mmCIF file of C-alpha atoms in Angstrom:
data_model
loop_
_atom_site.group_PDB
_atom_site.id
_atom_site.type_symbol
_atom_site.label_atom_id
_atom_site.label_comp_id
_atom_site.label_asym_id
_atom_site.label_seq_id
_atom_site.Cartn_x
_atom_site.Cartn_y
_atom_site.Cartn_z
ATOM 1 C CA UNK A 1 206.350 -97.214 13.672
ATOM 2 C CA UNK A 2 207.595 -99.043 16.949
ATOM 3 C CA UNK A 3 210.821 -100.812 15.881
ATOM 4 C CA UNK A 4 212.140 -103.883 17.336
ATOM 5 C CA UNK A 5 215.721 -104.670 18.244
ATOM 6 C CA UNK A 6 217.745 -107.299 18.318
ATOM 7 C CA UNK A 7 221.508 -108.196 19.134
ATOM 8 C CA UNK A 8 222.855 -107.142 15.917
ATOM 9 C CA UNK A 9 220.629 -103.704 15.928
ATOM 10 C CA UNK A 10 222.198 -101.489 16.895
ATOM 11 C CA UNK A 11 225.348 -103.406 16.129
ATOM 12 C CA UNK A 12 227.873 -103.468 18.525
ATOM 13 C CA UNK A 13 231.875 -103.596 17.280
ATOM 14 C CA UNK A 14 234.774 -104.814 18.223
ATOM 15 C CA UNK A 15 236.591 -101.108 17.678
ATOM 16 C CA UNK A 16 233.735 -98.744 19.285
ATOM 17 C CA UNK A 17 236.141 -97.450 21.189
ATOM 18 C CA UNK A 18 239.345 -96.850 18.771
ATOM 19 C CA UNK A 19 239.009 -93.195 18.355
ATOM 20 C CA UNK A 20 236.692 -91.791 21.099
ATOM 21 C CA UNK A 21 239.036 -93.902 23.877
ATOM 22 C CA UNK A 22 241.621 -96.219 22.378
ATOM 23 C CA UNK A 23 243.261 -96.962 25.860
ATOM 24 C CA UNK A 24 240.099 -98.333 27.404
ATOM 25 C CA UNK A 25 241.234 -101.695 27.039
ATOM 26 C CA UNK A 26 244.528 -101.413 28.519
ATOM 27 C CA UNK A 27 243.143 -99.198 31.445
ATOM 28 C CA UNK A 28 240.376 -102.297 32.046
ATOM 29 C CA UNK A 29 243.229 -104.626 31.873
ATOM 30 C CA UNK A 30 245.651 -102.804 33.952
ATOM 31 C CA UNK A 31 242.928 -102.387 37.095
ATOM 32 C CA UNK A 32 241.627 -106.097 36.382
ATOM 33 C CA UNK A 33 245.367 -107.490 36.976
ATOM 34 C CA UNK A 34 245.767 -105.473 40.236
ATOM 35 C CA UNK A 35 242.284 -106.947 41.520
ATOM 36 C CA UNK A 36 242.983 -110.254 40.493
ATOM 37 C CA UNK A 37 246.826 -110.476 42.193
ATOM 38 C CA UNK A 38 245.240 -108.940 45.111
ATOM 39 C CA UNK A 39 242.578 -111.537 45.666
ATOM 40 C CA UNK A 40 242.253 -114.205 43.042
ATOM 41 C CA UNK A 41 238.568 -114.276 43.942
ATOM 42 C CA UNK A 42 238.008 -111.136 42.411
ATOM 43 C CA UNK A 43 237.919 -113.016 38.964
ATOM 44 C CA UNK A 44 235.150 -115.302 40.052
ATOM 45 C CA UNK A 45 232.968 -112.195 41.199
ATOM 46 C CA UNK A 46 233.567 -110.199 38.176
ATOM 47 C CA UNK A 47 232.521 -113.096 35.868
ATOM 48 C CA UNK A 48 229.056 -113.157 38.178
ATOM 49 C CA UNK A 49 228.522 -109.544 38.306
ATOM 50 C CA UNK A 50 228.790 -109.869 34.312
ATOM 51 C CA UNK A 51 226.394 -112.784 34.204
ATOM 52 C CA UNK A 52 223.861 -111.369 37.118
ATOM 53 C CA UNK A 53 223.434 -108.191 34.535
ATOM 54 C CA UNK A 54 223.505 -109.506 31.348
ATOM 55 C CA UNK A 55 220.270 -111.845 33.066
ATOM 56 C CA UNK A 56 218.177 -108.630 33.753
ATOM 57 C CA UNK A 57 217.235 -106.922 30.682
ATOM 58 C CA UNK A 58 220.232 -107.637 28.946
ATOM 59 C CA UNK A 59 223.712 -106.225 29.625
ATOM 60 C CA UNK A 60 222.490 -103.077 30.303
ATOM 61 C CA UNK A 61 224.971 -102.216 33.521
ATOM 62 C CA UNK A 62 221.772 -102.189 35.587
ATOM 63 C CA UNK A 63 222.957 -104.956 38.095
ATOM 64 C CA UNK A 64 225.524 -101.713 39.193
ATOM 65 C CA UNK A 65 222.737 -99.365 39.899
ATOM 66 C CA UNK A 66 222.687 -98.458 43.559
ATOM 67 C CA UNK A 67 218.866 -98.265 45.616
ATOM 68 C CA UNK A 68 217.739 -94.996 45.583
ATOM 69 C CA UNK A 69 214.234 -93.187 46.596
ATOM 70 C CA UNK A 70 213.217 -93.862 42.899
ATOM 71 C CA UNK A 71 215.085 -96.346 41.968
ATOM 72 C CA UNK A 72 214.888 -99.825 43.402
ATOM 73 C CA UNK A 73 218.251 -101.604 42.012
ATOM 74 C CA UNK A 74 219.224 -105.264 41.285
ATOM 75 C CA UNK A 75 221.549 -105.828 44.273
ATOM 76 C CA UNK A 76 218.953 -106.905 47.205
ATOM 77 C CA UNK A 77 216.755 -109.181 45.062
ATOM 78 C CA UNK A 78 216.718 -112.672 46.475
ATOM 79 C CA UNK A 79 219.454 -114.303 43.553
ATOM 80 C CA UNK A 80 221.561 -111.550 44.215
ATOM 81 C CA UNK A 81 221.653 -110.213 47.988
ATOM 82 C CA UNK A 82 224.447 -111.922 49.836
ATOM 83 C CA UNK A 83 225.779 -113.263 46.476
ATOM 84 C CA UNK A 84 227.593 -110.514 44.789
ATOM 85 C CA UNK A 85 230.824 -108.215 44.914
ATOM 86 C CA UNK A 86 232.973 -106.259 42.497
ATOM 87 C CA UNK A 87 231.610 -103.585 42.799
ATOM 88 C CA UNK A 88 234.619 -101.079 43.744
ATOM 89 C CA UNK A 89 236.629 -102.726 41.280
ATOM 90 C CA UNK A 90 234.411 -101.377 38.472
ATOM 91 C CA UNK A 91 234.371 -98.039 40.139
ATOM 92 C CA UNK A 92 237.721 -98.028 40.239
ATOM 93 C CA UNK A 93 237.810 -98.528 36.370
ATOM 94 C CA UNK A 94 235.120 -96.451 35.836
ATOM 95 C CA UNK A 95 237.192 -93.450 37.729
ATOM 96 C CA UNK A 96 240.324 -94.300 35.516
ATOM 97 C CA UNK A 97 238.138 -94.124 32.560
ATOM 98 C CA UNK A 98 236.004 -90.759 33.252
ATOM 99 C CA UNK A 99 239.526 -89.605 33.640
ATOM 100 C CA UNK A 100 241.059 -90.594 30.622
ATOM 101 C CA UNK A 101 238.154 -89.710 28.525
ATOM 102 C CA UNK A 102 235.093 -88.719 30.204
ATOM 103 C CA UNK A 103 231.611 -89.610 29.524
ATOM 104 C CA UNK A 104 232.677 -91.894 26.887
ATOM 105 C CA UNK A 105 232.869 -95.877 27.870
ATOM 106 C CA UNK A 106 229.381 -97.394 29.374
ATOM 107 C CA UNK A 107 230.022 -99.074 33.031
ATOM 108 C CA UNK A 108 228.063 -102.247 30.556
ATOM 109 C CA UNK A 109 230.931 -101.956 28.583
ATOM 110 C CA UNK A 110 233.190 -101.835 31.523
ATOM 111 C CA UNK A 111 231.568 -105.242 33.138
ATOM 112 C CA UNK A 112 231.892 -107.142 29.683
ATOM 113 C CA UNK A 113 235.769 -106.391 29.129
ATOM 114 C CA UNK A 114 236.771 -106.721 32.947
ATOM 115 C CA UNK A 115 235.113 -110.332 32.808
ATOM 116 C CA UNK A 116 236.833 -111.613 29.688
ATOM 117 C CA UNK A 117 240.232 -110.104 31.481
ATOM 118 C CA UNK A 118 239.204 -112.202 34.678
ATOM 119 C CA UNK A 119 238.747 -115.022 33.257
ATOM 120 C CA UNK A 120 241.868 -114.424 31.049
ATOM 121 C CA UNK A 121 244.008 -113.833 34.117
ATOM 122 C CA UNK A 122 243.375 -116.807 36.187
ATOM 123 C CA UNK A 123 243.972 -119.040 33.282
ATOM 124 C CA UNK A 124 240.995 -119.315 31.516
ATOM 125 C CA UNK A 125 240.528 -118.431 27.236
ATOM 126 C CA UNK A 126 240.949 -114.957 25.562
ATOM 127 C CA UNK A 127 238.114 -113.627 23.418
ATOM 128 C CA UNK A 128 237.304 -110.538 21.554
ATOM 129 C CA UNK A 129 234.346 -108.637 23.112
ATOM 130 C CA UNK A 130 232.292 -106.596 21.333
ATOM 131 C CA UNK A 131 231.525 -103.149 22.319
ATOM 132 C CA UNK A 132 229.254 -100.138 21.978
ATOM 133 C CA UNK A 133 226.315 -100.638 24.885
ATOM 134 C CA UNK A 134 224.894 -98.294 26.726
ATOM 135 C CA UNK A 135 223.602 -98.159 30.531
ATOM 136 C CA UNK A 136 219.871 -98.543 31.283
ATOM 137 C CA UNK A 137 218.061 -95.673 33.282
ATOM 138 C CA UNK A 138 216.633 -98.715 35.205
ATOM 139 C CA UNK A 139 216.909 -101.635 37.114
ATOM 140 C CA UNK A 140 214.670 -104.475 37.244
ATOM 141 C CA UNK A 141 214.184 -106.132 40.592
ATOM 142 C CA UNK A 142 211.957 -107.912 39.611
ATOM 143 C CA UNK A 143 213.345 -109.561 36.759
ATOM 144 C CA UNK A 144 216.318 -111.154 38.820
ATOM 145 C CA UNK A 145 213.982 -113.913 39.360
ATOM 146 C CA UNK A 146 215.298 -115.033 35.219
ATOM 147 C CA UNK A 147 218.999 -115.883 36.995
ATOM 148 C CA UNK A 148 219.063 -119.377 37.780
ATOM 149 C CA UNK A 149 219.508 -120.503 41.396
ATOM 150 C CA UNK A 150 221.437 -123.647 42.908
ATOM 151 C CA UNK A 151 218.523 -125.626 43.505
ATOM 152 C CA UNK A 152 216.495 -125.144 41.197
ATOM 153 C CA UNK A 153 215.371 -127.767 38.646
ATOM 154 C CA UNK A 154 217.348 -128.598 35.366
ATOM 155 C CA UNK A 155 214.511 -128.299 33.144
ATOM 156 C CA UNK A 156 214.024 -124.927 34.836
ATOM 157 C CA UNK A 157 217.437 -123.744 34.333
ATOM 158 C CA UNK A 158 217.793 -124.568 30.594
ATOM 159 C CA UNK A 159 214.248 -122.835 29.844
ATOM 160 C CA UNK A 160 216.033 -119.904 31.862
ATOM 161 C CA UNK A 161 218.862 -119.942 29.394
ATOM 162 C CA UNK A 162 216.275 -120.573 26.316
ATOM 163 C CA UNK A 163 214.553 -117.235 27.351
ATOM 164 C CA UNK A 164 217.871 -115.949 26.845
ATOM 165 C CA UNK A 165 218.296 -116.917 23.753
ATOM 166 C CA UNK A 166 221.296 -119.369 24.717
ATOM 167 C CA UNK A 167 221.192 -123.067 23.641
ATOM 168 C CA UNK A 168 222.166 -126.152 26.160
ATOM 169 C CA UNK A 169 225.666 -125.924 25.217
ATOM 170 C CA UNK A 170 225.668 -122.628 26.242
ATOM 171 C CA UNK A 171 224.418 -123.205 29.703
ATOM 172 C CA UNK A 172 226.319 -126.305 29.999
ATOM 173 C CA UNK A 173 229.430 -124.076 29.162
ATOM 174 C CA UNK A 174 229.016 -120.822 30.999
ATOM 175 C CA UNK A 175 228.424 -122.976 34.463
ATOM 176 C CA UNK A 176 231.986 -123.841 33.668
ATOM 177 C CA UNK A 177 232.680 -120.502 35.115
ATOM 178 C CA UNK A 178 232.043 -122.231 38.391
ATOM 179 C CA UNK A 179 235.472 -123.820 38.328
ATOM 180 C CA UNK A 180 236.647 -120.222 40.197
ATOM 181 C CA UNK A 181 234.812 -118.680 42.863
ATOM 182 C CA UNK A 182 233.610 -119.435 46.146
ATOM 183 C CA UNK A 183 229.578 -121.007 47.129
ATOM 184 C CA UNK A 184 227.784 -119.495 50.362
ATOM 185 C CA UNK A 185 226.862 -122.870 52.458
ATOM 186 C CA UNK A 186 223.152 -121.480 52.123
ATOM 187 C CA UNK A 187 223.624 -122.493 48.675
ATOM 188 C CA UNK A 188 224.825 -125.651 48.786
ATOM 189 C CA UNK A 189 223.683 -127.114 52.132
ATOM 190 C CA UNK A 190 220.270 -128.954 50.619
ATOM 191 C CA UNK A 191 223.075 -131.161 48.537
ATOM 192 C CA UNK A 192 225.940 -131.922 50.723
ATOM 193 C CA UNK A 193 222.627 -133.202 53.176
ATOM 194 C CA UNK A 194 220.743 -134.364 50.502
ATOM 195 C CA UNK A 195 221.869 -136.786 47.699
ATOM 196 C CA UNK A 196 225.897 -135.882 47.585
ATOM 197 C CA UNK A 197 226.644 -139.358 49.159
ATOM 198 C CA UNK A 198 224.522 -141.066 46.531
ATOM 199 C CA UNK A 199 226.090 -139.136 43.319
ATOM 200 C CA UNK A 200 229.365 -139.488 44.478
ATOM 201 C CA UNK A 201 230.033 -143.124 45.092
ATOM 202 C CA UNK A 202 231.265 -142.588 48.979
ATOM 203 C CA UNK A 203 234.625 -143.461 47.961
ATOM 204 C CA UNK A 204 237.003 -142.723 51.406
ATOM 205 C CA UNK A 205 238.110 -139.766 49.288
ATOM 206 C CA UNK A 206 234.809 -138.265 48.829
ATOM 207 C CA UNK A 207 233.869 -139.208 52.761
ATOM 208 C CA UNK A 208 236.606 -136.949 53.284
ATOM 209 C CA UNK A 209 235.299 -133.784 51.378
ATOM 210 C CA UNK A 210 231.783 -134.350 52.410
ATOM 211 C CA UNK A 211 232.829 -134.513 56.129
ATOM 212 C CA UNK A 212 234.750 -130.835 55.491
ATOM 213 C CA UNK A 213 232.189 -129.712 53.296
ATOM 214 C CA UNK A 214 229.704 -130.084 56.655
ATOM 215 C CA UNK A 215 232.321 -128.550 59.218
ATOM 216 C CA UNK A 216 231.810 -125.779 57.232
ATOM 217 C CA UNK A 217 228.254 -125.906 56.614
ATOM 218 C CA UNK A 218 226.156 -127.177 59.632
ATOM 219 C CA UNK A 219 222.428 -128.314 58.684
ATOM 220 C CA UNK A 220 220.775 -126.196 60.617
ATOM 221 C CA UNK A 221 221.795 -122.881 63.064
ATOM 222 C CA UNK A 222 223.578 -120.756 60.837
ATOM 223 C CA UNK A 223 227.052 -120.890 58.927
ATOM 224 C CA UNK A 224 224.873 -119.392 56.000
ATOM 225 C CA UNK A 225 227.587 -117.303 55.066
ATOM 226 C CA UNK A 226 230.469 -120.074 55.070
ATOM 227 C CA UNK A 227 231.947 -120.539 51.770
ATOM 228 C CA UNK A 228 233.525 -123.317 50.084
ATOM 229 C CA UNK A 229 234.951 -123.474 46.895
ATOM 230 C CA UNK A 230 233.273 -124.671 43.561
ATOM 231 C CA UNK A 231 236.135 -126.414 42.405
ATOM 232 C CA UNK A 232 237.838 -128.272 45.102
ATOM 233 C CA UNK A 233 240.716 -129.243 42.921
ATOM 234 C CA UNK A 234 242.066 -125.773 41.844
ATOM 235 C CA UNK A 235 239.988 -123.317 43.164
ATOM 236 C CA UNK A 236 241.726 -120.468 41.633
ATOM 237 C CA UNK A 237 242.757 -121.982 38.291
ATOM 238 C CA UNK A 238 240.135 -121.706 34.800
ATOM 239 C CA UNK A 239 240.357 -125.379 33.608
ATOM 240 C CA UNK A 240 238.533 -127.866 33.221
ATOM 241 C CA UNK A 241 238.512 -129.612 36.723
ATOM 242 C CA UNK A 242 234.991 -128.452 37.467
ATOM 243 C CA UNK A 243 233.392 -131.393 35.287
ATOM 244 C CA UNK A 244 235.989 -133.827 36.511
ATOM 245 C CA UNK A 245 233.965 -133.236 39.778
ATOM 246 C CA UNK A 246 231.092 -133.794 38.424
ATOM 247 C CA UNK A 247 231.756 -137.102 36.823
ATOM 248 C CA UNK A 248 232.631 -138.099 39.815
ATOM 249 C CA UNK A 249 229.746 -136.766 41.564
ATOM 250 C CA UNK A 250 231.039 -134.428 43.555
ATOM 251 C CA UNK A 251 229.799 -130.793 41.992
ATOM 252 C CA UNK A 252 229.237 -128.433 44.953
ATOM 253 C CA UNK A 253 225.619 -127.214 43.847
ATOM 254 C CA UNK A 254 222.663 -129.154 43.177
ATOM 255 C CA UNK A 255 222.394 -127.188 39.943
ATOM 256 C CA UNK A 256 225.593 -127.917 38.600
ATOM 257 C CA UNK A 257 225.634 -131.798 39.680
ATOM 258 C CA UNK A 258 221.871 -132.405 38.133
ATOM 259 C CA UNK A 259 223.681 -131.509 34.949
ATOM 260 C CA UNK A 260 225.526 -134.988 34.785
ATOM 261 C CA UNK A 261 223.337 -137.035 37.698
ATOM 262 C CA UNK A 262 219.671 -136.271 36.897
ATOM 263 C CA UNK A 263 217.973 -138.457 34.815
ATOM 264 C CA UNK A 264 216.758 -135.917 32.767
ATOM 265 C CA UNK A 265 220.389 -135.155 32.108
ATOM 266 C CA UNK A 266 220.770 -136.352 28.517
ATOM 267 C CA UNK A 267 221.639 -134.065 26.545
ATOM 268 C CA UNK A 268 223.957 -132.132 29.374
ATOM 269 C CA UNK A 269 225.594 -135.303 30.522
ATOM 270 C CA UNK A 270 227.200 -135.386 27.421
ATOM 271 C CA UNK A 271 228.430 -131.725 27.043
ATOM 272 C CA UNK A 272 230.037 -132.498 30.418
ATOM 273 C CA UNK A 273 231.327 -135.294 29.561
ATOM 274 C CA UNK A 274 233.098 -133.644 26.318
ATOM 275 C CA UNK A 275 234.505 -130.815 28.353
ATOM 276 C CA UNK A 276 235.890 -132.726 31.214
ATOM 277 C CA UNK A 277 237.520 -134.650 28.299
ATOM 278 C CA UNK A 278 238.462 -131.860 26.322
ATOM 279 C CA UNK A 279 239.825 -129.028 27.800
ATOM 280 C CA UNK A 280 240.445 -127.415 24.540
ATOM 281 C CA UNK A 281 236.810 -128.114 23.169
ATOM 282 C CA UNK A 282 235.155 -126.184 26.844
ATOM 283 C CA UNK A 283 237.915 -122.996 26.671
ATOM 284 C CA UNK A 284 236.360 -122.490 22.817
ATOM 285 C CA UNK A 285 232.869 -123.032 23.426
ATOM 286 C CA UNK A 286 233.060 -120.564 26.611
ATOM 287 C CA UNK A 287 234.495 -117.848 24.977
ATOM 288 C CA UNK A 288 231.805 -118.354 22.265
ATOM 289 C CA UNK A 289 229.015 -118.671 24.659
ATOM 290 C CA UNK A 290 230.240 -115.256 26.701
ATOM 291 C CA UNK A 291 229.846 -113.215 23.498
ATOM 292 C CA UNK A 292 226.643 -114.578 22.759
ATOM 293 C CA UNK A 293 225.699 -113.729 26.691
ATOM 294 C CA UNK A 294 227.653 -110.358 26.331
ATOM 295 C CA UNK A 295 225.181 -109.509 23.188
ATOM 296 C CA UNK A 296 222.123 -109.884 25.049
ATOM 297 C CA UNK A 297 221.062 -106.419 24.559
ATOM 298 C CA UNK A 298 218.498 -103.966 26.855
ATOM 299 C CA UNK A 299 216.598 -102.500 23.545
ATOM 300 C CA UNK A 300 215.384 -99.772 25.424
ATOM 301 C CA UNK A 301 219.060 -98.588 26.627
ATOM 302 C CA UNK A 302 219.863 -98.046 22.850
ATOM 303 C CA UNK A 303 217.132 -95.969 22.780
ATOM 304 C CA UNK A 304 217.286 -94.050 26.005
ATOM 305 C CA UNK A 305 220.408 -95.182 27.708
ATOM 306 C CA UNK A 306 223.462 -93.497 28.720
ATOM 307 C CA UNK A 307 226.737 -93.459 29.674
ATOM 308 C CA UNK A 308 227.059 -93.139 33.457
ATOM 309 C CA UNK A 309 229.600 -91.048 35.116
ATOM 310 C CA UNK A 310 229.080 -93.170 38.262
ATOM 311 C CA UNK A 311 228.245 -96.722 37.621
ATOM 312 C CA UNK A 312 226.034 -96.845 40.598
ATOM 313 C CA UNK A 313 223.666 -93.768 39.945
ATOM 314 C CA UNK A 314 222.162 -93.000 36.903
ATOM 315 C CA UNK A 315 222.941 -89.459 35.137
ATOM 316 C CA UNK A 316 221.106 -86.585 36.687
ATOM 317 C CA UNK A 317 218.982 -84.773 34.310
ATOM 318 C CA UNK A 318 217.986 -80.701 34.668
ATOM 319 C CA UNK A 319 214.494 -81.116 34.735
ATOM 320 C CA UNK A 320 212.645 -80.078 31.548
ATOM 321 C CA UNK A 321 210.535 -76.793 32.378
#
């Protein structure tokens, strides 16, 4: 009989690891705090990376598979080209890893600790992660077309989050993660041209930001790799000052704004509202909402998965004769 899975089957554990490799999370840790006092940025991309993969056929480390001649990976499809990086930092954890004990921890695995550490080490909330994936044997290219995009709809993004299996408050919560990390102008130039001035009140103070925000992102001619940062206030810092912008109308992406401005913003406008309120009530519900991302499972990896020696190529079989 066909079975079907779901995130609880096969379960995953919180000690998966404690006999085969009980250092794993210290090694994750150790590498994570290197890549984070190197370049704080590093945080922000390994949060995405985490996000980007857990949106393709669950968190399957599939978003780490490199293109091949028979494999077309994650990286180049429109949401993702241009967008992400990380990479070498989970290949340098991987390496520590296959080292310490090979062939045992999944590069899904990998992802899922290093972005609770990140988010950990710029300030943001600890939370137990769950363990025991494996990595798909695929990529889906085109499935990257489920990760929302910065100007996209609301009603589109929640559905995107639905199909998930996350609620509102989810979505409303992991966007949160947007209070690190840096926005490519191509993402962000249809609102700082479009209704920006009307959301945020043109107070001389947001004249000000708008007027940088377009020296570094010209409306037309290129500058479509200029990047500004998502939180203005304290770029580097996991708080809560990301929906302080956007009461005040001054959220970077057209996505994240619509969540307060839009009139179909109900429901949302009142998460936001909470978290720029309570920084306490956002830290829990984002750890919360990372697990339940984190336990969006890839069925099929239980069943024919792996665990990668290389995070960006999948295992090489001997052919069967």
């Amino acid at each position: 009989f066909g079975k079907t899975y779901c995130a609880s089957d096969p379960p995953l554990t919180l000690d998966y690891y404690k006999s085969s490799c009980p250092s794993v999370l210290e090694i994750v840790r150790k590498e994570m705090e290197c890549a984070v006092l190197s370049d704080p940025r590093n945080a922000a991309l390994i949060i995405r990376l985490h996000f980007h993969d857990c949106f393709v056929q669950g968190c399957d480390g599939s978003v780490l598979l490199d293109d091949t001649i028979t494999l077309q990976g994650e990286k180049k499809a429109p949401p993702s080209i241009n967008s992400l990086g990380g990479f070498r930092i989970v290949d340098r954890i991987k390496n520590m890893l296959e080292s310490e004990c090979p062939g045992v921890v999944s590069c899904a695995d990998i992802l899922t600790v290093a972005a609770r550490d990140a988010t950990l080490l710029v300030g943001g909330p600890y939370w137990d992660v769950p363990l025991g994936r494996k990595d798909s044997r695929t990529a889906g290219y085109e499935l990257a077309s489920a990760i929302p995009t910065a100007d996209e709809s609301l009603p589109s993004i929640i559905s995107k989050f639905l199909f998930q299996g996350l609620s509102v408050t989810d979505m409303v919560a992991l966007a949160g993660a947007h209070t690190v990390g840096m926005a490519r102008c191509e993402n962000f130039r249809a609102r700082i041209y479009g209704d920006f001035e009307a959301t945020s009140g043109a107070s001389p103070a947001s004249e000000a930001y708008l007027g940088h925000l377009k020296s570094v992102c010209p409306p037309i001619g290129g500058g479509n790799n200029n990047v500004a940062p998502m939180d203005s206030v304290t770029p580097n810092l996991f708080d809560n000052s990301f929906y302080h912008l956007l009461l005040q109308g001054e959220g970077l992406l057209n996505s994240d704004q619509e969540m307060y401005s839009s009139i179909l913003a109900v429901q949302t406008r009142e998460i936001v509202k909470k978290y720029a309120a309570d920084p306490i009530a956002f830290f829990q519900q984002f750890s919360e909402s990372m697990v339940r991302m984190g336990n969006i499972t890839n069925p099929e990896s239980f069943v024919n998965g792996e665990v990668r020696k290389n995070c960006r190529f999948i295992n090489t079989w001997a052919p069967e004769i």
